[in-house]
mmCIF file of C-alpha atoms and ligand atoms in Angstrom:
data_model
loop_
_atom_site.group_PDB
_atom_site.id
_atom_site.type_symbol
_atom_site.label_atom_id
_atom_site.label_comp_id
_atom_site.label_asym_id
_atom_site.label_seq_id
_atom_site.Cartn_x
_atom_site.Cartn_y
_atom_site.Cartn_z
ATOM 1 C CA MET B 1 1.495 -43.242 28.769
ATOM 2 C CA ASN B 2 -1.331 -40.843 29.201
ATOM 3 C CA LYS B 3 -3.218 -40.967 25.916
ATOM 4 C CA ALA B 4 -5.163 -37.831 26.678
ATOM 5 C CA ARG B 5 -1.931 -35.870 26.956
ATOM 6 C CA ARG B 6 -2.255 -32.379 25.716
ATOM 7 C CA SER B 7 -0.260 -30.802 23.002
ATOM 8 C CA ILE B 8 -0.261 -27.043 23.243
ATOM 9 C CA TYR B 9 2.148 -25.153 21.037
ATOM 10 C CA LEU B 10 3.169 -21.774 22.458
ATOM 11 C CA ASP B 11 6.380 -21.209 20.525
ATOM 12 C CA HIS B 12 5.164 -19.518 17.350
ATOM 13 C CA SER B 13 8.005 -16.982 17.456
ATOM 14 C CA ALA B 14 10.468 -19.857 17.007
ATOM 15 C CA SER B 15 8.596 -21.426 14.115
ATOM 16 C CA THR B 16 5.077 -22.138 12.877
ATOM 17 C CA PRO B 17 3.446 -25.134 11.217
ATOM 18 C CA VAL B 18 3.053 -24.919 7.449
ATOM 19 C CA HIS B 19 -0.547 -23.912 6.718
ATOM 20 C CA PRO B 20 -2.447 -26.710 4.884
ATOM 21 C CA GLU B 21 -3.205 -24.411 1.927
ATOM 22 C CA VAL B 22 0.501 -23.559 1.707
ATOM 23 C CA LEU B 23 1.434 -27.232 1.611
ATOM 24 C CA ALA B 24 -1.130 -27.828 -1.136
ATOM 25 C CA VAL B 25 0.103 -25.048 -3.440
ATOM 26 C CA MET B 26 3.751 -26.113 -3.044
ATOM 27 C CA GLN B 27 3.265 -29.795 -3.854
ATOM 28 C CA PRO B 28 3.088 -29.653 -7.698
ATOM 29 C CA TYR B 29 6.292 -27.602 -7.834
ATOM 30 C CA PHE B 30 8.258 -30.504 -6.367
ATOM 31 C CA SER B 31 6.900 -33.207 -8.647
ATOM 32 C CA GLU B 32 5.284 -31.761 -11.791
ATOM 33 C CA PHE B 33 6.633 -28.281 -12.495
ATOM 34 C CA TYR B 34 10.160 -29.016 -11.421
ATOM 35 C CA GLY B 35 11.972 -27.158 -14.209
ATOM 36 C CA ASN B 36 14.599 -24.512 -13.671
ATOM 37 C CA PRO B 37 12.762 -21.170 -13.738
ATOM 38 C CA SER B 38 15.554 -19.745 -15.921
ATOM 39 C CA SER B 39 15.176 -22.436 -18.622
ATOM 40 C CA ILE B 40 13.785 -21.720 -22.089
ATOM 41 C CA HIS B 41 11.634 -24.866 -22.385
ATOM 42 C CA SER B 42 8.063 -25.119 -21.227
ATOM 43 C CA VAL B 43 8.786 -27.189 -18.086
ATOM 44 C CA GLY B 44 11.087 -24.405 -16.934
ATOM 45 C CA ARG B 45 8.713 -21.681 -18.056
ATOM 46 C CA ARG B 46 5.972 -23.148 -15.861
ATOM 47 C CA ALA B 47 8.280 -22.701 -12.890
ATOM 48 C CA GLY B 48 9.267 -19.238 -14.129
ATOM 49 C CA VAL B 49 5.628 -18.157 -14.264
ATOM 50 C CA ALA B 50 5.048 -19.439 -10.717
ATOM 51 C CA LEU B 51 8.076 -17.493 -9.533
ATOM 52 C CA ALA B 52 6.831 -14.308 -11.212
ATOM 53 C CA ASN B 53 3.360 -14.771 -9.721
ATOM 54 C CA ALA B 54 4.774 -15.290 -6.231
ATOM 55 C CA ARG B 55 6.864 -12.137 -6.592
ATOM 56 C CA GLN B 56 3.798 -10.223 -7.764
ATOM 57 C CA THR B 57 1.681 -11.432 -4.832
ATOM 58 C CA ILE B 58 4.296 -10.420 -2.260
ATOM 59 C CA ALA B 59 5.001 -7.070 -3.954
ATOM 60 C CA GLU B 60 1.301 -6.171 -4.031
ATOM 61 C CA LEU B 61 0.791 -7.071 -0.375
ATOM 62 C CA LEU B 62 3.789 -4.914 0.573
ATOM 63 C CA HIS B 63 2.828 -2.066 -1.805
ATOM 64 C CA ALA B 64 6.234 -2.540 -3.432
ATOM 65 C CA LYS B 65 7.429 -3.073 -6.991
ATOM 66 C CA THR B 66 8.131 -6.621 -8.133
ATOM 67 C CA SER B 67 11.736 -5.603 -8.866
ATOM 68 C CA GLU B 68 12.132 -4.722 -5.177
ATOM 69 C CA ILE B 69 11.557 -8.301 -3.943
ATOM 70 C CA ILE B 70 14.596 -10.604 -3.654
ATOM 71 C CA PHE B 71 14.070 -14.223 -2.657
ATOM 72 C CA THR B 72 16.446 -15.540 0.004
ATOM 73 C CA SER B 73 16.974 -18.655 2.106
ATOM 74 C CA GLY B 74 15.361 -17.017 5.155
ATOM 75 C CA GLY B 75 15.795 -14.465 7.883
ATOM 76 C CA THR B 76 19.478 -15.019 8.535
ATOM 77 C CA GLU B 77 20.388 -14.541 4.884
ATOM 78 C CA GLY B 78 18.078 -11.531 4.562
ATOM 79 C CA ASP B 79 19.686 -9.904 7.603
ATOM 80 C CA ASN B 80 23.161 -10.597 6.242
ATOM 81 C CA ALA B 81 22.242 -9.203 2.835
ATOM 82 C CA GLY B 82 20.495 -6.186 4.333
ATOM 83 C CA VAL B 83 23.373 -5.222 6.608
ATOM 84 C CA ARG B 84 26.362 -6.282 4.489
ATOM 85 C CA GLY B 85 24.850 -5.432 1.121
ATOM 86 C CA LEU B 86 23.899 -1.887 2.126
ATOM 87 C CA ALA B 87 27.010 -1.183 4.228
ATOM 88 C CA LEU B 88 29.515 -2.326 1.609
ATOM 89 C CA ALA B 89 27.743 -0.454 -1.198
ATOM 90 C CA ARG B 90 27.471 2.738 0.828
ATOM 91 C CA ARG B 91 31.136 2.620 1.723
ATOM 92 C CA GLU B 92 32.052 2.097 -1.907
ATOM 93 C CA THR B 93 29.913 4.990 -3.147
ATOM 94 C CA MET B 94 30.206 7.458 -0.237
ATOM 95 C CA GLY B 95 33.132 6.339 1.906
ATOM 96 C CA ALA B 96 30.837 5.963 4.915
ATOM 97 C CA ASN B 97 32.297 3.556 7.417
ATOM 98 C CA ARG B 98 30.073 3.234 10.497
ATOM 99 C CA ILE B 99 27.274 0.787 11.248
ATOM 100 C CA ILE B 100 24.542 1.615 13.763
ATOM 101 C CA THR B 101 22.414 -1.131 15.284
ATOM 102 C CA SER B 102 20.739 -1.903 18.597
ATOM 103 C CA ALA B 103 21.850 -4.063 21.522
ATOM 104 C CA ILE B 104 18.825 -6.360 21.235
ATOM 105 C CA GLU B 105 19.030 -7.341 17.569
ATOM 106 C CA HIS B 106 18.898 -10.989 16.561
ATOM 107 C CA HIS B 107 22.370 -12.504 16.236
ATOM 108 C CA ALA B 108 21.878 -12.601 12.460
ATOM 109 C CA VAL B 109 22.202 -8.795 12.573
ATOM 110 C CA LEU B 110 24.434 -8.338 15.621
ATOM 111 C CA TYR B 111 27.085 -10.879 14.629
ATOM 112 C CA THR B 112 26.996 -9.615 11.040
ATOM 113 C CA ALA B 113 27.703 -6.085 12.264
ATOM 114 C CA GLU B 114 30.512 -7.412 14.485
ATOM 115 C CA ASP B 115 31.964 -9.359 11.571
ATOM 116 C CA LEU B 116 31.980 -6.189 9.462
ATOM 117 C CA ARG B 117 33.793 -4.438 12.303
ATOM 118 C CA ASP B 118 36.289 -7.211 13.006
ATOM 119 C CA HIS B 119 37.118 -8.254 9.431
ATOM 120 C CA TYR B 120 36.110 -5.407 7.112
ATOM 121 C CA GLY B 121 37.226 -2.320 9.014
ATOM 122 C CA PHE B 122 33.842 -0.796 9.833
ATOM 123 C CA GLU B 123 33.155 1.056 13.042
ATOM 124 C CA LEU B 124 30.199 -0.073 15.090
ATOM 125 C CA THR B 125 27.796 1.925 17.252
ATOM 126 C CA ILE B 126 25.458 -0.227 19.335
ATOM 127 C CA LEU B 127 22.413 1.633 20.612
ATOM 128 C CA PRO B 128 21.316 0.855 24.174
ATOM 129 C CA VAL B 129 17.641 0.254 24.936
ATOM 130 C CA ASP B 130 15.479 1.311 27.855
ATOM 131 C CA SER B 131 14.125 -1.172 30.411
ATOM 132 C CA ASP B 132 11.211 -1.971 28.045
ATOM 133 C CA GLY B 133 13.623 -2.738 25.212
ATOM 134 C CA LEU B 134 12.863 0.419 23.250
ATOM 135 C CA VAL B 135 15.502 2.366 21.356
ATOM 136 C CA ARG B 136 15.289 5.983 22.536
ATOM 137 C CA MET B 137 15.090 8.522 19.739
ATOM 138 C CA ALA B 138 17.500 10.812 21.584
ATOM 139 C CA ASP B 139 20.118 8.054 21.624
ATOM 140 C CA PHE B 140 19.532 7.367 17.968
ATOM 141 C CA GLY B 141 19.771 11.050 17.056
ATOM 142 C CA ALA B 142 23.044 11.415 18.936
ATOM 143 C CA ALA B 143 24.455 8.259 17.313
ATOM 144 C CA VAL B 144 23.514 9.124 13.735
ATOM 145 C CA GLY B 145 24.646 12.761 13.891
ATOM 146 C CA ASP B 146 24.676 14.277 10.401
ATOM 147 C CA GLY B 147 24.773 10.738 8.982
ATOM 148 C CA ARG B 148 27.691 11.381 6.660
ATOM 149 C CA ASP B 149 29.896 8.623 8.075
ATOM 150 C CA VAL B 150 27.026 6.136 8.492
ATOM 151 C CA ALA B 151 27.030 3.193 6.091
ATOM 152 C CA VAL B 152 23.852 1.529 7.372
ATOM 153 C CA VAL B 153 21.390 1.633 10.262
ATOM 154 C CA SER B 154 19.768 -1.682 11.212
ATOM 155 C CA VAL B 155 16.994 -1.808 13.829
ATOM 156 C CA MET B 156 14.467 -4.618 14.118
ATOM 157 C CA ALA B 157 10.712 -4.034 13.792
ATOM 158 C CA ALA B 158 9.830 -6.342 16.687
ATOM 159 C CA ASN B 159 12.027 -8.322 19.034
ATOM 160 C CA ASN B 160 11.851 -12.118 19.087
ATOM 161 C CA GLU B 161 12.582 -12.566 22.794
ATOM 162 C CA ILE B 162 10.497 -9.816 24.370
ATOM 163 C CA GLY B 163 8.007 -8.804 21.652
ATOM 164 C CA THR B 164 8.843 -5.101 21.902
ATOM 165 C CA ILE B 165 7.938 -3.075 18.802
ATOM 166 C CA GLN B 166 10.560 -0.468 17.864
ATOM 167 C CA PRO B 167 9.772 3.017 16.514
ATOM 168 C CA ILE B 168 11.002 2.109 13.020
ATOM 169 C CA ALA B 169 8.864 4.723 11.256
ATOM 170 C CA GLU B 170 10.558 7.471 13.298
ATOM 171 C CA ILE B 171 14.039 6.029 12.912
ATOM 172 C CA GLY B 172 13.416 5.565 9.196
ATOM 173 C CA ALA B 173 12.185 9.142 8.777
ATOM 174 C CA GLN B 174 15.437 10.452 10.288
ATOM 175 C CA CYS B 175 17.517 8.115 8.135
ATOM 176 C CA ARG B 176 15.699 9.280 5.040
ATOM 177 C CA ALA B 177 16.152 12.949 5.929
ATOM 178 C CA LEU B 178 19.909 12.320 6.276
ATOM 179 C CA GLY B 179 20.164 10.024 3.244
ATOM 180 C CA VAL B 180 21.332 7.084 5.374
ATOM 181 C CA PRO B 181 20.292 3.547 4.298
ATOM 182 C CA PHE B 182 17.982 1.820 6.782
ATOM 183 C CA HIS B 183 17.615 -1.957 7.128
ATOM 184 C CA VAL B 184 14.878 -3.532 9.246
ATOM 185 C CA ASP B 185 14.810 -7.122 10.506
ATOM 186 C CA ALA B 186 11.079 -7.705 10.079
ATOM 187 C CA VAL B 187 11.185 -11.458 10.707
ATOM 188 C CA GLN B 188 8.938 -11.279 13.788
ATOM 189 C CA ALA B 189 6.811 -8.482 12.362
ATOM 190 C CA ALA B 190 5.846 -9.935 8.973
ATOM 191 C CA GLY B 191 2.157 -10.817 9.010
ATOM 192 C CA LYS B 192 1.729 -9.186 12.420
ATOM 193 C CA LEU B 193 2.482 -5.501 11.857
ATOM 194 C CA PRO B 194 1.708 -3.337 8.811
ATOM 195 C CA LEU B 195 4.887 -3.197 6.729
ATOM 196 C CA GLN B 196 3.557 -1.568 3.575
ATOM 197 C CA VAL B 197 6.600 0.209 2.239
ATOM 198 C CA ASP B 198 4.748 3.117 0.638
ATOM 199 C CA ALA B 199 3.967 4.275 4.180
ATOM 200 C CA LEU B 200 7.160 3.139 5.893
ATOM 201 C CA PRO B 201 10.520 4.846 5.284
ATOM 202 C CA VAL B 202 12.694 1.729 5.122
ATOM 203 C CA ASP B 203 15.225 0.782 2.438
ATOM 204 C CA ALA B 204 15.567 -2.913 3.154
ATOM 205 C CA LEU B 205 13.430 -5.299 5.112
ATOM 206 C CA SER B 206 14.105 -8.985 5.761
ATOM 207 C CA THR B 207 11.575 -11.723 6.499
ATOM 208 C CA SER B 208 11.406 -15.486 6.945
ATOM 209 C CA ALA B 209 8.487 -17.665 5.789
ATOM 210 C CA HIS B 210 8.639 -20.199 8.629
ATOM 211 C CA LYS B 211 7.685 -17.491 11.112
ATOM 212 C CA PHE B 212 4.379 -16.929 9.258
ATOM 213 C CA TYR B 213 3.070 -20.440 8.424
ATOM 214 C CA GLY B 214 5.313 -20.937 5.411
ATOM 215 C CA PRO B 215 8.164 -23.423 4.989
ATOM 216 C CA LYS B 216 11.634 -23.161 6.540
ATOM 217 C CA GLY B 217 14.613 -22.113 4.460
ATOM 218 C CA VAL B 218 12.974 -19.346 2.447
ATOM 219 C CA GLY B 219 12.339 -15.649 2.918
ATOM 220 C CA PHE B 220 12.277 -12.421 1.016
ATOM 221 C CA LEU B 221 14.294 -9.250 1.224
ATOM 222 C CA TYR B 222 12.561 -6.060 0.203
ATOM 223 C CA LEU B 223 15.120 -3.660 -1.303
ATOM 224 C CA ARG B 224 13.930 -0.179 -2.281
ATOM 225 C CA SER B 225 14.781 0.728 -5.874
ATOM 226 C CA GLY B 226 17.727 3.028 -6.251
ATOM 227 C CA VAL B 227 19.357 2.037 -2.965
ATOM 228 C CA PRO B 228 22.971 0.966 -3.635
ATOM 229 C CA PHE B 229 23.428 -2.719 -2.808
ATOM 230 C CA LEU B 230 26.337 -5.154 -3.185
ATOM 231 C CA PRO B 231 25.239 -8.789 -3.433
ATOM 232 C CA ILE B 232 26.703 -10.999 -0.714
ATOM 233 C CA GLN B 233 26.652 -14.114 -2.866
ATOM 234 C CA THR B 234 28.215 -14.269 -6.322
ATOM 235 C CA GLY B 235 27.337 -16.556 -9.206
ATOM 236 C CA GLY B 236 24.540 -16.467 -11.789
ATOM 237 C CA SER B 237 22.430 -13.459 -12.674
ATOM 238 C CA HIS B 238 19.356 -14.624 -10.723
ATOM 239 C CA GLU B 239 17.175 -12.113 -8.899
ATOM 240 C CA ASN B 240 18.360 -9.291 -11.122
ATOM 241 C CA ASN B 241 21.999 -9.865 -10.230
ATOM 242 C CA ARG B 242 21.318 -9.397 -6.547
ATOM 243 C CA ARG B 243 21.177 -12.976 -5.262
ATOM 244 C CA ALA B 244 22.879 -15.720 -7.227
ATOM 245 C CA GLY B 245 21.487 -19.243 -7.148
ATOM 246 C CA THR B 246 18.532 -21.081 -8.678
ATOM 247 C CA GLU B 247 15.385 -19.924 -6.938
ATOM 248 C CA ASN B 248 13.665 -22.460 -4.680
ATOM 249 C CA VAL B 249 10.393 -22.407 -6.593
ATOM 250 C CA PRO B 250 8.193 -24.653 -4.387
ATOM 251 C CA LEU B 251 9.186 -22.881 -1.198
ATOM 252 C CA ILE B 252 8.757 -19.455 -2.778
ATOM 253 C CA VAL B 253 5.289 -20.381 -4.073
ATOM 254 C CA GLY B 254 4.422 -21.537 -0.559
ATOM 255 C CA MET B 255 5.795 -18.390 1.041
ATOM 256 C CA ALA B 256 3.668 -16.166 -1.216
ATOM 257 C CA LYS B 257 0.544 -18.124 -0.252
ATOM 258 C CA ALA B 258 1.454 -17.948 3.434
ATOM 259 C CA PHE B 259 2.080 -14.204 3.264
ATOM 260 C CA GLU B 260 -1.257 -13.718 1.523
ATOM 261 C CA ILE B 261 -3.040 -15.665 4.284
ATOM 262 C CA VAL B 262 -1.404 -13.822 7.192
ATOM 263 C CA GLU B 263 -1.799 -10.388 5.610
ATOM 264 C CA THR B 264 -5.467 -11.038 4.833
ATOM 265 C CA GLU B 265 -6.209 -12.250 8.371
ATOM 266 C CA ARG B 266 -3.831 -9.880 10.131
ATOM 267 C CA ASP B 267 -6.173 -7.494 11.978
ATOM 268 C CA GLN B 268 -8.685 -10.152 12.928
ATOM 269 C CA GLU B 269 -6.059 -12.619 14.129
ATOM 270 C CA ASN B 270 -4.196 -9.920 16.066
ATOM 271 C CA ALA B 271 -7.406 -8.972 17.861
ATOM 272 C CA ARG B 272 -8.106 -12.618 18.731
ATOM 273 C CA LEU B 273 -4.584 -13.285 19.996
ATOM 274 C CA ARG B 274 -4.395 -10.007 21.932
ATOM 275 C CA VAL B 275 -7.206 -11.249 24.215
ATOM 276 C CA LEU B 276 -5.390 -14.528 24.871
ATOM 277 C CA ARG B 277 -2.074 -12.749 25.381
ATOM 278 C CA ASP B 278 -3.566 -10.361 27.916
ATOM 279 C CA GLN B 279 -5.084 -13.281 29.836
ATOM 280 C CA LEU B 280 -1.695 -15.005 29.876
ATOM 281 C CA ILE B 281 0.134 -11.919 31.052
ATOM 282 C CA GLY B 282 -2.479 -11.001 33.654
ATOM 283 C CA GLY B 283 -2.780 -14.548 34.986
ATOM 284 C CA ILE B 284 0.944 -15.219 35.163
ATOM 285 C CA LEU B 285 1.808 -11.918 36.841
ATOM 286 C CA GLU B 286 -0.930 -12.532 39.372
ATOM 287 C CA ASN B 287 -0.374 -16.204 40.138
ATOM 288 C CA VAL B 288 3.224 -17.124 39.420
ATOM 289 C CA GLU B 289 5.494 -16.225 42.288
ATOM 290 C CA GLY B 290 8.372 -13.987 41.224
ATOM 291 C CA ALA B 291 7.151 -13.523 37.641
ATOM 292 C CA GLN B 292 7.869 -10.224 35.914
ATOM 293 C CA LEU B 293 6.970 -9.185 32.388
ATOM 294 C CA THR B 294 9.916 -8.534 30.081
ATOM 295 C CA GLY B 295 9.590 -6.019 27.277
ATOM 296 C CA SER B 296 7.076 -3.268 26.821
ATOM 297 C CA ARG B 297 3.493 -3.752 27.996
ATOM 298 C CA ALA B 298 2.044 -1.371 25.398
ATOM 299 C CA GLN B 299 4.474 -1.557 22.453
ATOM 300 C CA ARG B 300 4.249 -5.335 22.142
ATOM 301 C CA LEU B 301 3.313 -7.913 19.532
ATOM 302 C CA ASP B 302 -0.234 -9.167 20.087
ATOM 303 C CA SER B 303 0.933 -12.785 20.088
ATOM 304 C CA HIS B 304 3.813 -12.367 22.517
ATOM 305 C CA ALA B 305 4.102 -12.888 26.279
ATOM 306 C CA SER B 306 7.513 -13.052 27.970
ATOM 307 C CA PHE B 307 8.677 -13.139 31.563
ATOM 308 C CA VAL B 308 11.503 -13.707 33.924
ATOM 309 C CA ILE B 309 10.789 -15.670 37.065
ATOM 310 C CA SER B 310 13.274 -14.484 39.615
ATOM 311 C CA GLY B 311 15.489 -17.133 41.129
ATOM 312 C CA LEU B 312 14.630 -19.692 38.430
ATOM 313 C CA GLU B 313 16.479 -20.863 35.339
ATOM 314 C CA ALA B 314 14.244 -21.260 32.338
ATOM 315 C CA GLU B 315 15.263 -24.791 31.540
ATOM 316 C CA GLY B 316 13.563 -26.523 34.461
ATOM 317 C CA VAL B 317 10.298 -24.704 33.798
ATOM 318 C CA LEU B 318 10.468 -25.498 30.090
ATOM 319 C CA ILE B 319 11.062 -29.201 30.730
ATOM 320 C CA ALA B 320 8.199 -29.361 33.222
ATOM 321 C CA LEU B 321 5.919 -27.525 30.799
ATOM 322 C CA ASP B 322 6.903 -29.934 28.044
ATOM 323 C CA LEU B 323 6.053 -32.892 30.295
ATOM 324 C CA ALA B 324 2.681 -31.237 30.838
ATOM 325 C CA GLY B 325 2.212 -31.024 27.066
ATOM 326 C CA VAL B 326 3.097 -27.365 26.573
ATOM 327 C CA ALA B 327 5.820 -26.279 24.124
ATOM 328 C CA ALA B 328 7.380 -22.972 25.194
ATOM 329 C CA SER B 329 10.838 -21.473 25.066
ATOM 330 C CA SER B 330 13.238 -19.285 26.917
ATOM 331 C CA GLY B 331 13.301 -16.575 24.302
ATOM 332 C CA SER B 332 15.311 -17.453 21.296
ATOM 333 C CA ALA B 333 15.538 -20.940 19.866
ATOM 334 C CA CYS B 334 19.148 -20.315 18.941
ATOM 335 C CA THR B 335 20.376 -19.821 22.492
ATOM 336 C CA SER B 336 17.946 -22.040 24.392
ATOM 337 C CA GLY B 337 19.597 -24.978 26.074
ATOM 338 C CA ALA B 338 22.838 -23.067 26.283
ATOM 339 C CA GLN B 339 21.963 -21.626 29.720
ATOM 340 C CA GLN B 340 23.729 -18.413 28.796
ATOM 341 C CA PRO B 341 22.253 -15.159 30.003
ATOM 342 C CA SER B 342 20.275 -13.631 27.155
ATOM 343 C CA HIS B 343 21.933 -10.594 25.523
ATOM 344 C CA VAL B 344 18.447 -9.114 25.156
ATOM 345 C CA LEU B 345 17.539 -9.442 28.843
ATOM 346 C CA GLU B 346 20.975 -8.140 29.840
ATOM 347 C CA ALA B 347 20.457 -5.081 27.633
ATOM 348 C CA LEU B 348 17.172 -4.397 29.488
ATOM 349 C CA GLY B 349 19.112 -4.398 32.736
ATOM 350 C CA VAL B 350 17.772 -7.724 34.007
ATOM 351 C CA PRO B 351 20.361 -9.003 36.511
ATOM 352 C CA GLY B 352 22.555 -11.853 35.204
ATOM 353 C CA ARG B 353 21.062 -14.503 37.497
ATOM 354 C CA ASP B 354 17.542 -13.688 36.249
ATOM 355 C CA ALA B 355 18.605 -13.265 32.627
ATOM 356 C CA VAL B 356 18.835 -17.054 32.295
ATOM 357 C CA GLY B 357 15.249 -17.293 33.529
ATOM 358 C CA GLY B 358 13.438 -16.038 30.459
ATOM 359 C CA LEU B 359 10.111 -17.700 29.660
ATOM 360 C CA ARG B 360 8.473 -16.916 26.322
ATOM 361 C CA LEU B 361 4.947 -17.936 25.350
ATOM 362 C CA THR B 362 4.050 -16.994 21.792
ATOM 363 C CA LEU B 363 0.570 -17.539 20.419
ATOM 364 C CA GLY B 364 -0.646 -18.418 16.947
ATOM 365 C CA HIS B 365 -3.287 -20.046 14.761
ATOM 366 C CA SER B 366 -3.725 -23.232 16.768
ATOM 367 C CA ASN B 367 -4.290 -21.594 20.141
ATOM 368 C CA ARG B 368 -7.689 -21.469 21.817
ATOM 369 C CA PRO B 369 -8.828 -20.001 25.166
ATOM 370 C CA GLU B 370 -8.600 -23.486 26.763
ATOM 371 C CA ASP B 371 -4.857 -23.506 26.076
ATOM 372 C CA VAL B 372 -4.416 -20.338 28.090
ATOM 373 C CA GLU B 373 -6.595 -21.680 30.917
ATOM 374 C CA TYR B 374 -4.515 -24.859 31.037
ATOM 375 C CA VAL B 375 -1.209 -22.974 31.202
ATOM 376 C CA LEU B 376 -2.563 -20.664 33.874
ATOM 377 C CA ALA B 377 -3.594 -23.685 35.919
ATOM 378 C CA LYS B 378 -0.284 -25.570 35.479
ATOM 379 C CA LEU B 379 2.437 -22.947 35.540
ATOM 380 C CA PRO B 380 2.015 -21.720 39.134
ATOM 381 C CA GLN B 381 2.206 -25.348 40.349
ATOM 382 C CA ILE B 382 5.294 -26.043 38.256
ATOM 383 C CA VAL B 383 7.087 -22.976 39.563
ATOM 384 C CA MET B 384 6.194 -23.774 43.163
ATOM 385 C CA GLN B 385 7.409 -27.338 42.751
ATOM 386 C CA ILE B 386 10.689 -26.223 41.246
ATOM 387 C CA LYS B 387 11.215 -23.655 43.953
ATOM 388 C CA GLY B 388 10.692 -26.461 46.447
ATOM 389 C CA ALA B 389 7.669 -24.846 48.013
ATOM 390 C CA ALA B 390 5.376 -27.672 47.057
ATOM 391 C CA PRO B 391 5.833 -31.443 46.933
ATOM 392 C CA ILE B 392 6.598 -32.889 43.510
ATOM 393 C CA THR B 393 3.550 -34.687 42.151
ATOM 394 C CA LEU B 394 3.981 -36.813 39.054
HETATM 395 C C1 PLP P 1 13.992 -16.259 13.403
HETATM 396 C C2 PLP P 1 14.614 -14.927 13.310
HETATM 397 C C3 PLP P 1 15.670 -14.682 12.416
HETATM 398 C C4 PLP P 1 16.320 -15.778 11.606
HETATM 399 O O1 PLP P 1 15.462 -16.294 10.622
HETATM 400 P P1 PLP P 1 15.767 -17.737 9.979
HETATM 401 O O2 PLP P 1 14.842 -17.790 8.798
HETATM 402 O O3 PLP P 1 15.395 -18.741 11.012
HETATM 403 O O4 PLP P 1 17.189 -17.755 9.584
HETATM 404 C C5 PLP P 1 16.153 -13.399 12.322
HETATM 405 N N1 PLP P 1 15.633 -12.394 13.049
HETATM 406 C C6 PLP P 1 14.615 -12.587 13.912
HETATM 407 C C7 PLP P 1 14.069 -11.434 14.677
HETATM 408 C C8 PLP P 1 14.077 -13.863 14.081
HETATM 409 O O5 PLP P 1 13.083 -14.053 14.950
#
């Protein structure tokens, strides 16, 4: 065993560590203030106050009303609620029957839209993307038409596999002009892009705390007041009758703290990570044989670098990187290991044999310039070894 082995985490788009301050604020809500926030007694009221404060913190940071924040179990639930909840309500009130989404959405959106098509009788329009992963406004305009038959539009703010930032303000402006509900998967964007809803024409926006230094299994759904919504989960009257189930108070308290930290540090941290990201991209394109950037160079998250290395499957590179102490991924945690071509890379037009070769390096709090230097020193060797152009050295 090499005791000096490095541990460099470059998979922040898959999940992040819980920030120490987040852990500290959650702790008492497991052990001391454990009451049900709906209870009348004081133990419950303590939890109820914490829940109200968390809602207030998140609403203020988003420039939303407290009544517009719904706590969920994370990004997958928020995406389901955003797409299903808006589509079903719009069909009930207006008879609209078509869902519009993009080819590179997370499966939480894409499979939800397909489920609504296959089991609930909706029609589905899937927008193509250009070779950078951007939805073209002309395609969107043609798909939405006069909007009368459209039940919901769902386009993500930023893509998890390739970091591309979509023109959601423009798409949202068109939706608003046509009166069509617009859901945004903002799981990768929360804490990284400005999402203040007074300046952004979106009706629903889903997030997940574990992507921004909060705990797993909790998120929030922003839902603009007045937008018709059918809850996807029935039961008690929690969350103003929009999401049944006792609220997970400790995790929600932690999420509010985490969101406060990332929103406060957002511009400064983005600027810091952008420098590291650009060194990674520049160094890898220059020194790794066959490497190509995936996603947009300009419209890209500051923390995100992603590539295909032609002729190589991701898995071998990821295992070798892991042995060298570097945690990276092939794009999405959900499909990694499966060795399936990525639906995102295929939608960009990456040939099938290269679409299994995605390599994603996503930066975050823990990363320092030395981490980037180390990866830039190791990765070219690893790729050469795997391609058989250099002897294996262990
Ligand atoms: C991680 C992720 C999700 C799912 O969030 P979970 O909280 O892990 O369920 C949805 N959309 C995007 C873009 C993601 O990156």
